[in-house]
C-alpha atoms as one frame of an Amber mdcrd trajectory, in Angstrom:
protein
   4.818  -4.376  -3.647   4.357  -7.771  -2.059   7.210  -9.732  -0.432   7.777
 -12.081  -3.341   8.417  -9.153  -5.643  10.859  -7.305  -3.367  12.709 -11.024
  -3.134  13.583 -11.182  -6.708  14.130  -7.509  -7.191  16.730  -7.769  -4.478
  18.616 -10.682  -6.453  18.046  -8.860  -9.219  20.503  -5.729  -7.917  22.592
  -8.007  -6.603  23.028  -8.756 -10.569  22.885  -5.710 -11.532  25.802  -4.600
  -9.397  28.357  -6.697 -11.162  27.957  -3.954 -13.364  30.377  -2.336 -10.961
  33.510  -2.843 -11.548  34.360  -3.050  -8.322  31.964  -5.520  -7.358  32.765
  -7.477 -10.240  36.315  -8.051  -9.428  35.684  -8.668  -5.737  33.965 -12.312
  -4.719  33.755 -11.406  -1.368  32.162  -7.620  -1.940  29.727  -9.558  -4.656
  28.500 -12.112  -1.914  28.296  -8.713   0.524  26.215  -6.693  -1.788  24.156
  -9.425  -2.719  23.040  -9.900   1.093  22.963  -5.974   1.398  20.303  -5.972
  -1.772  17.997  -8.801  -0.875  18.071  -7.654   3.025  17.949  -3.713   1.970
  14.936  -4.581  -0.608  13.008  -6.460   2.339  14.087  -3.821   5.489  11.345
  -1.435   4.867   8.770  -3.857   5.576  10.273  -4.848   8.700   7.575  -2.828
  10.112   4.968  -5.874   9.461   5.574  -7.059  12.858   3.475  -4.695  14.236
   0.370  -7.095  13.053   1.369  -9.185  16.145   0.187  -6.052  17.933  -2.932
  -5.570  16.265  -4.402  -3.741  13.387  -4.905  -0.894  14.453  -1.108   0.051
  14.950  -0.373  -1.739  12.067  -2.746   0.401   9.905  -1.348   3.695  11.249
   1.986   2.697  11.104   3.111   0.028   8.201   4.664   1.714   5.316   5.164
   4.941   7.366   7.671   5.438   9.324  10.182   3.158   7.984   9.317   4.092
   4.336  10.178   7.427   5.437  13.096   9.597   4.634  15.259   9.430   7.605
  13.986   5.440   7.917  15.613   4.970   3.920  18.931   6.380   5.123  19.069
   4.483   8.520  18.169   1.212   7.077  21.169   1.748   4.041  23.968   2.581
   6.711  22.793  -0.133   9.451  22.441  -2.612   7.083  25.556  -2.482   5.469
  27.030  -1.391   8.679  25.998  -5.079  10.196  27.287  -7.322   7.394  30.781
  -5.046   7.293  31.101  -6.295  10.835  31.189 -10.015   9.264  33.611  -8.819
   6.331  35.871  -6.020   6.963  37.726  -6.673   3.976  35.284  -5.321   1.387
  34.687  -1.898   0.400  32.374  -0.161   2.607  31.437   2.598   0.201  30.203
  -0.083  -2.737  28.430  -2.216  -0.526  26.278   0.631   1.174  25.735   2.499
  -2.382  24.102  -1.122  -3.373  22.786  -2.009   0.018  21.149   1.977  -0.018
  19.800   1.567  -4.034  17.890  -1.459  -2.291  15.931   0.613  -0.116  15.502
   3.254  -2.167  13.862   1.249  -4.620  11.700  -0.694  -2.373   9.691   2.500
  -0.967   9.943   4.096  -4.710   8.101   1.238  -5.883   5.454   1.068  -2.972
   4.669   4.172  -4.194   2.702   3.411  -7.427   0.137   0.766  -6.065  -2.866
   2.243  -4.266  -2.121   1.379  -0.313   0.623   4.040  -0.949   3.414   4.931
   1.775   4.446   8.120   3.962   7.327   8.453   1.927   7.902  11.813   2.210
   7.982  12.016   6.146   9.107  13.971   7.905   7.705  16.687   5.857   4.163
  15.136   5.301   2.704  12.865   6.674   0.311  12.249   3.541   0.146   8.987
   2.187   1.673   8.844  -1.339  -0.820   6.399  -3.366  -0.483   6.909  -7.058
  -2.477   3.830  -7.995  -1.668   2.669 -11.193   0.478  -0.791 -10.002  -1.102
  -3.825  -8.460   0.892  -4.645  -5.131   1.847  -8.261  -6.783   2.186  -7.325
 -10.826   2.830 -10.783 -12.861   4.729  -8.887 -15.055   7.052  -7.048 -12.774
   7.287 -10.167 -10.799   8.315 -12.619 -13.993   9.860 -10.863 -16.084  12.478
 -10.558 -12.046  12.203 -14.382 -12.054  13.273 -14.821 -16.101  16.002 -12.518
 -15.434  17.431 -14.919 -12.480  16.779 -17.866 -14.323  19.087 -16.376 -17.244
  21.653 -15.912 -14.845  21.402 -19.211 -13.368  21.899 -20.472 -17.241  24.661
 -18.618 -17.279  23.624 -14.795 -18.904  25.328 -11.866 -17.874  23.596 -10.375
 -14.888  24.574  -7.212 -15.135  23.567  -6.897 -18.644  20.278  -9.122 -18.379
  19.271  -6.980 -15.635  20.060  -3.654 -16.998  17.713  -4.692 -20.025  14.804
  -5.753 -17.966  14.811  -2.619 -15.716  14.654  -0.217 -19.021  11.536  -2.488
 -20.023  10.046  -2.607 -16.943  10.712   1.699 -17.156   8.394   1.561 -20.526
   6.536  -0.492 -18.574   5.640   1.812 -15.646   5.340   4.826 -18.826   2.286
   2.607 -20.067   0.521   2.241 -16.598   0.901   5.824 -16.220  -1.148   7.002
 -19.135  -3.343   4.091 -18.816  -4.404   5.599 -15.616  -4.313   9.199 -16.868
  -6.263   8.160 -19.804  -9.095   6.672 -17.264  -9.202   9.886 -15.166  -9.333
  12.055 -18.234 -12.704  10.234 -19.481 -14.308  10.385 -15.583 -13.884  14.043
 -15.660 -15.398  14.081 -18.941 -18.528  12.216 -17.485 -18.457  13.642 -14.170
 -17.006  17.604 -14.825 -17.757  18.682 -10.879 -15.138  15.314  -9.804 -12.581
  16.496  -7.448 -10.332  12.932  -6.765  -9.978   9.621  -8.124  -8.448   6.850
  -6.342  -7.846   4.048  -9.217  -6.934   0.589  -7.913  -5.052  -2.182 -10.367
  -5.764  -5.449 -10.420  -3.531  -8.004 -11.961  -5.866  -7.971 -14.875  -3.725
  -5.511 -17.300  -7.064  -4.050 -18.237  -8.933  -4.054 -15.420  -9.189  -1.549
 -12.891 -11.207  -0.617  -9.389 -12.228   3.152  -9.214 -13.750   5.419  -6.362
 -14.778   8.859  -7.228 -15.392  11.623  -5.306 -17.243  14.614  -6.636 -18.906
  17.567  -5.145 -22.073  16.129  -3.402 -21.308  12.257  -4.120 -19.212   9.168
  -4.088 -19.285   6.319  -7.167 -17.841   3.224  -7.001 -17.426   0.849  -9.973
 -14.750  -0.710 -12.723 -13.217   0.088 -15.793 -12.473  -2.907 -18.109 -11.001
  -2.086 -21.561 -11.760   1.614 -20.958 -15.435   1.005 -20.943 -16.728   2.473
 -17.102 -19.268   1.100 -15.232 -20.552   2.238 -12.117 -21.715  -0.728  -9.407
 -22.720   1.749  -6.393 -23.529   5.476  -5.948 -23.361   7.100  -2.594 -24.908
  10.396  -1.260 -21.246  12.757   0.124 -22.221  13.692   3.439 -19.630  15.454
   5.764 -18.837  13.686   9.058 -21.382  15.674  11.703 -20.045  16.958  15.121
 -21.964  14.896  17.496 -21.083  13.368  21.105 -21.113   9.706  19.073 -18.725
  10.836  16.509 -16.290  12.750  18.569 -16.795   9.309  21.085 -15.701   6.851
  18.280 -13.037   8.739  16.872 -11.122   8.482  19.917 -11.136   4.892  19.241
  -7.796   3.791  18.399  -9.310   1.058  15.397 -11.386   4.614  14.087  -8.417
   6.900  14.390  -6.074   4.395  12.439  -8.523   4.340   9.848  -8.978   7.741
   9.135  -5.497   8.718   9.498  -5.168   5.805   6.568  -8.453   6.560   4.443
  -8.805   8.955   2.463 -12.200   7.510   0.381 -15.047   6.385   2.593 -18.681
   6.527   3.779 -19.964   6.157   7.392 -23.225   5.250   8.748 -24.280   5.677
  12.725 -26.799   2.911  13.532 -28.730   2.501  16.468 -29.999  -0.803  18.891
 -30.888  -1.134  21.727 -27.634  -1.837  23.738 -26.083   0.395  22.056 -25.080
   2.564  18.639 -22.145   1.197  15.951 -20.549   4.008  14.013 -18.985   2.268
  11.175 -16.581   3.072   8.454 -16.440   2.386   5.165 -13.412   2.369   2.259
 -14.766   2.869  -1.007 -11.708   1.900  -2.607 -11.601  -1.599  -2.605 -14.793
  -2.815  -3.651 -14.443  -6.915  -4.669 -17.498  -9.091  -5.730 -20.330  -6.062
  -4.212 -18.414  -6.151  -0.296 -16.260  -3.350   0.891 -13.325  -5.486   2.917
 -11.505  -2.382   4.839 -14.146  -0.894   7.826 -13.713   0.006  10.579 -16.872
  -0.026  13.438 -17.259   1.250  17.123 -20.082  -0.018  19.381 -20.860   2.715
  21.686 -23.181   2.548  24.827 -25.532   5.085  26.671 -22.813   5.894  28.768
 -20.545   7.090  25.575 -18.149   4.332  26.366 -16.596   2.000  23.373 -18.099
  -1.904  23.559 -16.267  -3.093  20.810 -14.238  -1.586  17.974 -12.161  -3.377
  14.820 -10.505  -2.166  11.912  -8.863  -4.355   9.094 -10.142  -6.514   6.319
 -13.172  -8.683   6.803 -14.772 -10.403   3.687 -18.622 -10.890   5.650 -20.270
  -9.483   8.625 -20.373 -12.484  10.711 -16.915 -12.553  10.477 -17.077  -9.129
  11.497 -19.077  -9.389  14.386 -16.817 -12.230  15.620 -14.097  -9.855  15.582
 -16.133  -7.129  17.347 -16.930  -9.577  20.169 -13.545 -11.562  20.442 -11.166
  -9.362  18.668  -9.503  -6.401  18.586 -11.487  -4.812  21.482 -10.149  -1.443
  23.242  -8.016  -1.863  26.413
């Protein structure tokens, strides 16, 4: 989910905690927990720093390994560990329960948009995507805010909380078979389909698809459960050629494909030199694919210029080629 929504959910379980009894009787441990909630829901995306780097390692790496399973115990026990330090007094086994439910939550929730996480590292290292929650849902996100607001007006947290988290349950139920629903009637139009990558929006009703079937890929929408297809794509298999094997060294290519899982690629030629670029299929917005990634590779089979990330035209993109993220 997006920072704002892992904000309020962390207030949220700070609420929700004076459910516990022990947290409820204990100022001190309340003030604790709630620290160890709104730091523990945010800790997993620590990893965002590594944009300073450049995309490439943040591609490959954000939501990986610190959405992963030894990363969601570490992050429960430091955390809690750190603001113990500051308050001895409190009880260390309530505030890391709390502190741990925080992190918990924020990589079980990252789960069900379509960027996905490595959550289940370090057995896999397959990105979990299910696909059927925008990264910032309104709904998720006010129905959070109400809930503090309540509490601000005096409500019961615990209580107020309790009852939004079962609706926001039923909630996630719905999405669920609204997706299911969607990939039942492609496989009913398209019987040889073997994957489809669904993308919310934060239009309840509208949704971004990319299917992949035997010998093609088709990109388009489904609004109201009525599907229409905006762009069709021959499935060819990525060749074994000096280019290819070239580019894919490229750390901008490599992050990408470790990340992708939907995409086409086209190797185009000019006279300096030949681009091999990548395409995501899963994120088509107004007829432009935003996630590539491109090598420029001379006679010599040495990379120019690569980039990977989201670019919105192609003279933006060539600006980043030339001034960018080049190899070093």
């Amino acid at each position: 989910m997006d920072t704002g929504t892992h904000v309020v959910m962390g207030i949220a379980l700070g609420g929700l905690a004076t459910l516990d009894p022990v947290v409820a009787n204990d100022p001190i441990l309340f003030n604790a927990v709630l620290v160890g909630t709104l730091v523990g829901s945010q800790a997993p995306d620590f990893d965002t720093v590594l944009k300073l780097k450049n995309n490439a390692v943040y591609i490959r790496n954000h939501r990986g390994l610190t959405h992963s399973i030894p990363a969601v115990i570490f992050w429960g026990v430091f955390i809690s560990a750190m603001i113990y330090l500051f308050a001895p007094e409190v009880n260390f086994l309530h505030l890391w329960l709390w502190t741990f439910l925080a992190v918990i939550i924020h990589v079980f929730v990252d789960i069900f948009n379509a960027y996905g996480t490595q959550a289940y590292r370090p057995f896999t290292h397959k990105w979990v995507a299910l696909g059927f929650i925008n990264t910032f849902d309104p709904y998720i996100f006010f129905l959070h805010v109400g809930g503090i607001i309540a509490w601000i007006l005096g409500a019961n947290p615990g209580t107020t909380f309790l009852i939004i988290y079962a609706v926001i349950a039923l909630y996630y139920i719905k999405r669920y078979f609204d997706k299911r629903e969607i990939v039942k009637k492609i496989h009913e139009y398209f019987p040889t389909t073997e994957e489809v990558a669904t993308s919310p929006t934060m239009k309840q009703n509208y949704w971004r698809i990319a299917i992949t079937t035997k010998d093609r890929f088709y990109v388009g929408t489904v609004e109201n459960g009525h599907i229409q297809l905006m762009d069709e794509f021959e499935r060819i298999e990525l060749p074994k050629s000096e280019i290819i094997e070239v580019a894919k060294t490229d750390k901008n290519i490599e992050a990408f494909l470790s990340f992708s899982p939907v995409y086409r690629w086209e190797v185009v030629e000019y006279d300096r030199f030949t681009e091999v670029r990548f395409t995501d299929l899963r994120y088509r917005s107004k007829g432009y694919y935003p996630f590539v990634a491109v090598a420029q590779i001379n006679e010599k089979l040495e990379i120019m210029n690569s980039y990977t990330g989201w670019i919105f035209s192609e003279q933006k993109l060539q600006k980043k080629l030339f001034f960018g993220d080049s190899p070093t």
